[in-house]
mmCIF file of C-alpha atoms in Angstrom:
data_model
loop_
_atom_site.group_PDB
_atom_site.id
_atom_site.type_symbol
_atom_site.label_atom_id
_atom_site.label_comp_id
_atom_site.label_asym_id
_atom_site.label_seq_id
_atom_site.Cartn_x
_atom_site.Cartn_y
_atom_site.Cartn_z
ATOM 1 C CA MET A 287 26.836 62.474 94.151
ATOM 2 C CA ASN A 288 28.300 62.853 97.641
ATOM 3 C CA LYS A 289 31.797 62.260 96.275
ATOM 4 C CA ILE A 290 31.358 65.056 93.726
ATOM 5 C CA ILE A 291 30.069 67.500 96.332
ATOM 6 C CA LYS A 292 32.890 66.585 98.720
ATOM 7 C CA SER A 293 35.524 67.020 95.995
ATOM 8 C CA LEU A 294 34.000 70.306 94.870
ATOM 9 C CA SER A 295 33.883 71.692 98.402
ATOM 10 C CA ILE A 296 37.515 70.721 99.020
ATOM 11 C CA TRP A 297 38.601 72.495 95.831
ATOM 12 C CA MET A 298 36.542 75.571 96.743
ATOM 13 C CA ILE A 299 38.347 75.715 100.096
ATOM 14 C CA ILE A 300 41.705 75.355 98.327
ATOM 15 C CA VAL A 301 40.849 78.149 95.858
ATOM 16 C CA ALA A 302 39.734 80.429 98.699
ATOM 17 C CA GLY A 303 42.921 79.590 100.584
ATOM 18 C CA VAL A 304 45.101 80.428 97.588
ATOM 19 C CA PHE A 305 43.300 83.759 97.112
ATOM 20 C CA LEU A 306 43.763 84.514 100.809
ATOM 21 C CA LEU A 307 47.438 83.508 100.763
ATOM 22 C CA GLN A 308 48.012 85.559 97.629
ATOM 23 C CA SER A 309 46.452 88.655 99.184
ATOM 24 C CA LEU A 310 48.346 88.248 102.463
ATOM 25 C CA ILE A 311 51.765 87.764 100.875
ATOM 26 C CA SER A 312 51.377 90.410 98.152
ATOM 27 C CA THR A 313 52.826 93.838 98.786
ATOM 28 C CA THR A 314 51.833 97.171 97.277
ATOM 29 C CA LEU A 315 54.662 96.799 94.782
ATOM 30 C CA ILE A 316 54.264 93.159 93.735
ATOM 31 C CA LYS A 317 50.963 91.306 93.470
ATOM 32 C CA LEU A 318 51.638 87.579 93.378
ATOM 33 C CA ASN A 319 50.017 85.307 90.810
ATOM 34 C CA LEU A 320 49.599 82.080 92.795
ATOM 35 C CA THR A 321 46.165 81.397 91.334
ATOM 36 C CA LEU A 322 47.884 80.576 88.053
ATOM 37 C CA LEU A 323 49.264 77.466 89.745
ATOM 38 C CA LEU A 324 45.731 76.150 90.324
ATOM 39 C CA VAL A 325 44.888 76.647 86.664
ATOM 40 C CA TYR A 326 48.167 75.028 85.626
ATOM 41 C CA TYR A 327 47.429 72.040 87.875
ATOM 42 C CA PHE A 328 43.957 71.497 86.435
ATOM 43 C CA GLY A 329 45.132 71.926 82.858
ATOM 44 C CA LEU A 330 47.997 69.505 83.357
ATOM 45 C CA LYS A 331 46.162 66.856 85.387
ATOM 46 C CA LYS A 332 42.518 67.069 84.326
ATOM 47 C CA GLY A 333 42.615 68.117 80.688
ATOM 48 C CA GLU A 334 41.772 71.011 78.424
ATOM 49 C CA THR A 335 38.094 71.416 79.306
ATOM 50 C CA GLN A 336 38.539 71.444 83.068
ATOM 51 C CA GLY A 337 41.704 73.533 82.780
ATOM 52 C CA ALA A 338 39.884 76.167 80.748
ATOM 53 C CA ALA A 339 36.828 76.055 83.042
ATOM 54 C CA VAL A 340 38.919 76.536 86.171
ATOM 55 C CA GLY A 341 40.981 79.222 84.403
ATOM 56 C CA ILE A 342 37.912 81.182 83.380
ATOM 57 C CA SER A 343 36.376 80.823 86.842
ATOM 58 C CA VAL A 344 39.530 81.928 88.646
ATOM 59 C CA GLY A 345 40.007 84.762 86.140
ATOM 60 C CA PHE A 346 36.436 85.907 86.710
ATOM 61 C CA LEU A 347 36.999 85.956 90.478
ATOM 62 C CA GLU A 348 40.231 87.917 90.029
ATOM 63 C CA ASP A 349 38.575 90.418 87.690
ATOM 64 C CA THR A 350 35.637 90.844 90.040
ATOM 65 C CA LEU A 351 37.828 91.353 93.101
ATOM 66 C CA SER A 352 40.250 93.714 91.320
ATOM 67 C CA GLY A 353 37.590 96.272 90.423
ATOM 68 C CA HIS A 354 38.811 96.608 86.828
ATOM 69 C CA ILE A 355 36.936 95.560 83.725
ATOM 70 C CA ILE A 356 35.828 91.931 83.626
ATOM 71 C CA GLY A 357 37.597 89.878 80.997
ATOM 72 C CA PRO A 358 41.407 90.182 81.017
ATOM 73 C CA GLY A 359 41.912 87.745 83.882
ATOM 74 C CA MET A 360 39.429 85.302 82.370
ATOM 75 C CA LEU A 361 41.201 85.444 79.028
ATOM 76 C CA GLY A 362 44.679 85.009 80.508
ATOM 77 C CA LYS A 363 43.831 82.233 82.949
ATOM 78 C CA GLY A 364 41.639 80.410 80.409
ATOM 79 C CA LEU A 365 44.511 80.479 77.936
ATOM 80 C CA VAL A 366 46.865 79.079 80.585
ATOM 81 C CA GLY A 367 44.378 76.286 81.325
ATOM 82 C CA ILE A 368 44.297 75.314 77.661
ATOM 83 C CA LEU A 369 48.031 75.673 76.979
ATOM 84 C CA SER A 370 49.098 73.687 80.037
ATOM 85 C CA THR A 371 47.192 70.683 78.699
ATOM 86 C CA TYR A 372 49.474 70.455 75.687
ATOM 87 C CA LEU A 373 52.606 70.236 77.826
ATOM 88 C CA SER A 374 51.785 66.695 78.891
ATOM 89 C CA SER A 375 50.401 65.441 75.596
ATOM 90 C CA GLY A 376 53.560 63.509 74.744
ATOM 91 C CA PHE A 377 55.501 66.116 72.791
ATOM 92 C CA PHE A 378 58.042 66.491 75.601
ATOM 93 C CA ILE A 379 59.569 63.936 77.908
ATOM 94 C CA TRP A 380 58.637 65.400 81.278
ATOM 95 C CA THR A 381 61.532 66.547 83.443
ATOM 96 C CA PRO A 382 61.589 68.931 86.401
ATOM 97 C CA MET A 383 63.231 71.562 84.187
ATOM 98 C CA ILE A 384 60.294 71.403 81.752
ATOM 99 C CA GLY A 385 57.989 72.041 84.715
ATOM 100 C CA ILE A 386 59.973 75.100 85.817
ATOM 101 C CA VAL A 387 60.202 76.550 82.306
ATOM 102 C CA SER A 388 56.529 75.888 81.580
ATOM 103 C CA VAL A 389 55.293 77.616 84.760
ATOM 104 C CA PHE A 390 57.634 80.549 84.061
ATOM 105 C CA THR A 391 56.439 80.836 80.459
ATOM 106 C CA LEU A 392 52.753 80.458 81.289
ATOM 107 C CA THR A 393 53.051 83.133 83.994
ATOM 108 C CA MET A 394 54.607 85.515 81.466
ATOM 109 C CA ILE A 395 51.843 84.697 78.947
ATOM 110 C CA ASP A 396 49.111 85.325 81.522
ATOM 111 C CA GLU A 397 50.643 88.617 82.653
ATOM 112 C CA THR A 398 51.113 89.753 79.038
ATOM 113 C CA VAL A 399 47.516 88.922 78.072
ATOM 114 C CA VAL A 400 46.154 90.827 81.075
ATOM 115 C CA TYR A 401 48.450 93.816 80.459
ATOM 116 C CA VAL A 402 47.637 94.042 76.742
ATOM 117 C CA SER A 403 43.897 93.638 77.373
ATOM 118 C CA LEU A 404 43.861 96.373 79.983
ATOM 119 C CA SER A 405 45.997 98.620 77.755
ATOM 120 C CA LEU A 406 43.647 98.190 74.799
ATOM 121 C CA PHE A 407 40.255 98.268 76.477
ATOM 122 C CA SER A 408 40.808 100.336 79.600
ATOM 123 C CA GLN A 409 43.878 102.298 80.563
ATOM 124 C CA ARG A 410 47.457 101.142 80.689
ATOM 125 C CA PRO A 411 48.057 99.810 84.219
ATOM 126 C CA ALA A 412 51.804 100.587 84.285
ATOM 127 C CA PRO A 413 54.619 101.724 82.004
ATOM 128 C CA LEU A 414 56.007 98.945 79.822
ATOM 129 C CA GLN A 415 59.366 98.752 81.638
ATOM 130 C CA ASP A 416 57.632 98.346 84.998
ATOM 131 C CA PHE A 417 55.316 95.694 83.581
ATOM 132 C CA VAL A 418 58.217 93.647 82.191
ATOM 133 C CA ALA A 419 60.086 93.797 85.508
ATOM 134 C CA MET A 420 57.022 92.878 87.587
ATOM 135 C CA ALA A 421 55.966 90.063 85.244
ATOM 136 C CA PHE A 422 59.499 88.660 85.326
ATOM 137 C CA ILE A 423 59.538 88.725 89.152
ATOM 138 C CA LYS A 424 56.119 87.018 89.328
ATOM 139 C CA ALA A 425 57.299 84.360 86.890
ATOM 140 C CA LEU A 426 60.458 83.775 88.937
ATOM 141 C CA ILE A 427 58.363 83.358 92.098
ATOM 142 C CA ASN A 428 55.991 80.891 90.392
ATOM 143 C CA ALA A 429 58.663 78.899 88.525
ATOM 144 C CA PRO A 430 59.866 76.658 91.404
ATOM 145 C CA PHE A 431 56.339 75.317 91.810
ATOM 146 C CA GLY A 432 56.827 73.657 88.425
ATOM 147 C CA LEU A 433 58.934 71.076 90.258
ATOM 148 C CA LEU A 434 55.968 70.027 92.385
ATOM 149 C CA ILE A 435 53.201 69.852 89.777
ATOM 150 C CA LYS A 436 53.694 66.935 87.403
ATOM 151 C CA PRO A 437 51.405 65.431 84.756
ATOM 152 C CA GLU A 438 49.608 62.134 85.260
ATOM 153 C CA LYS A 439 51.408 59.085 83.917
#
């Protein structure tokens, strides 16, 4: 029981640190998406259930802190948690390039899900051209972290 509480408290500190780092580094023009890396890590290392649970939790925190409707972040991050599990299931031979491409692609998927959800159920957050440019920049910033996060053997 103590081991579980210790592990949980360490991960809560890491999540809070990532949220803090993301808010400190983000500018008014570009909001970073570093929390996606946590979801990607859990999906890749811990499996589909934990990846989705962490994705939904992180998405809920993002939605709550953003002041928009609750749901788009949960949907996007939960989807990333589930999809990242299938990257290590043996279909691909893992290379650093697969890691970079997968983080890039999952960042684009998350940004697209959030954008489409907000466009359908609220108001469009930005013109389409601006969204594509910003999502591409966020994906380029996240992509190098794919080198560092590898699946379990």
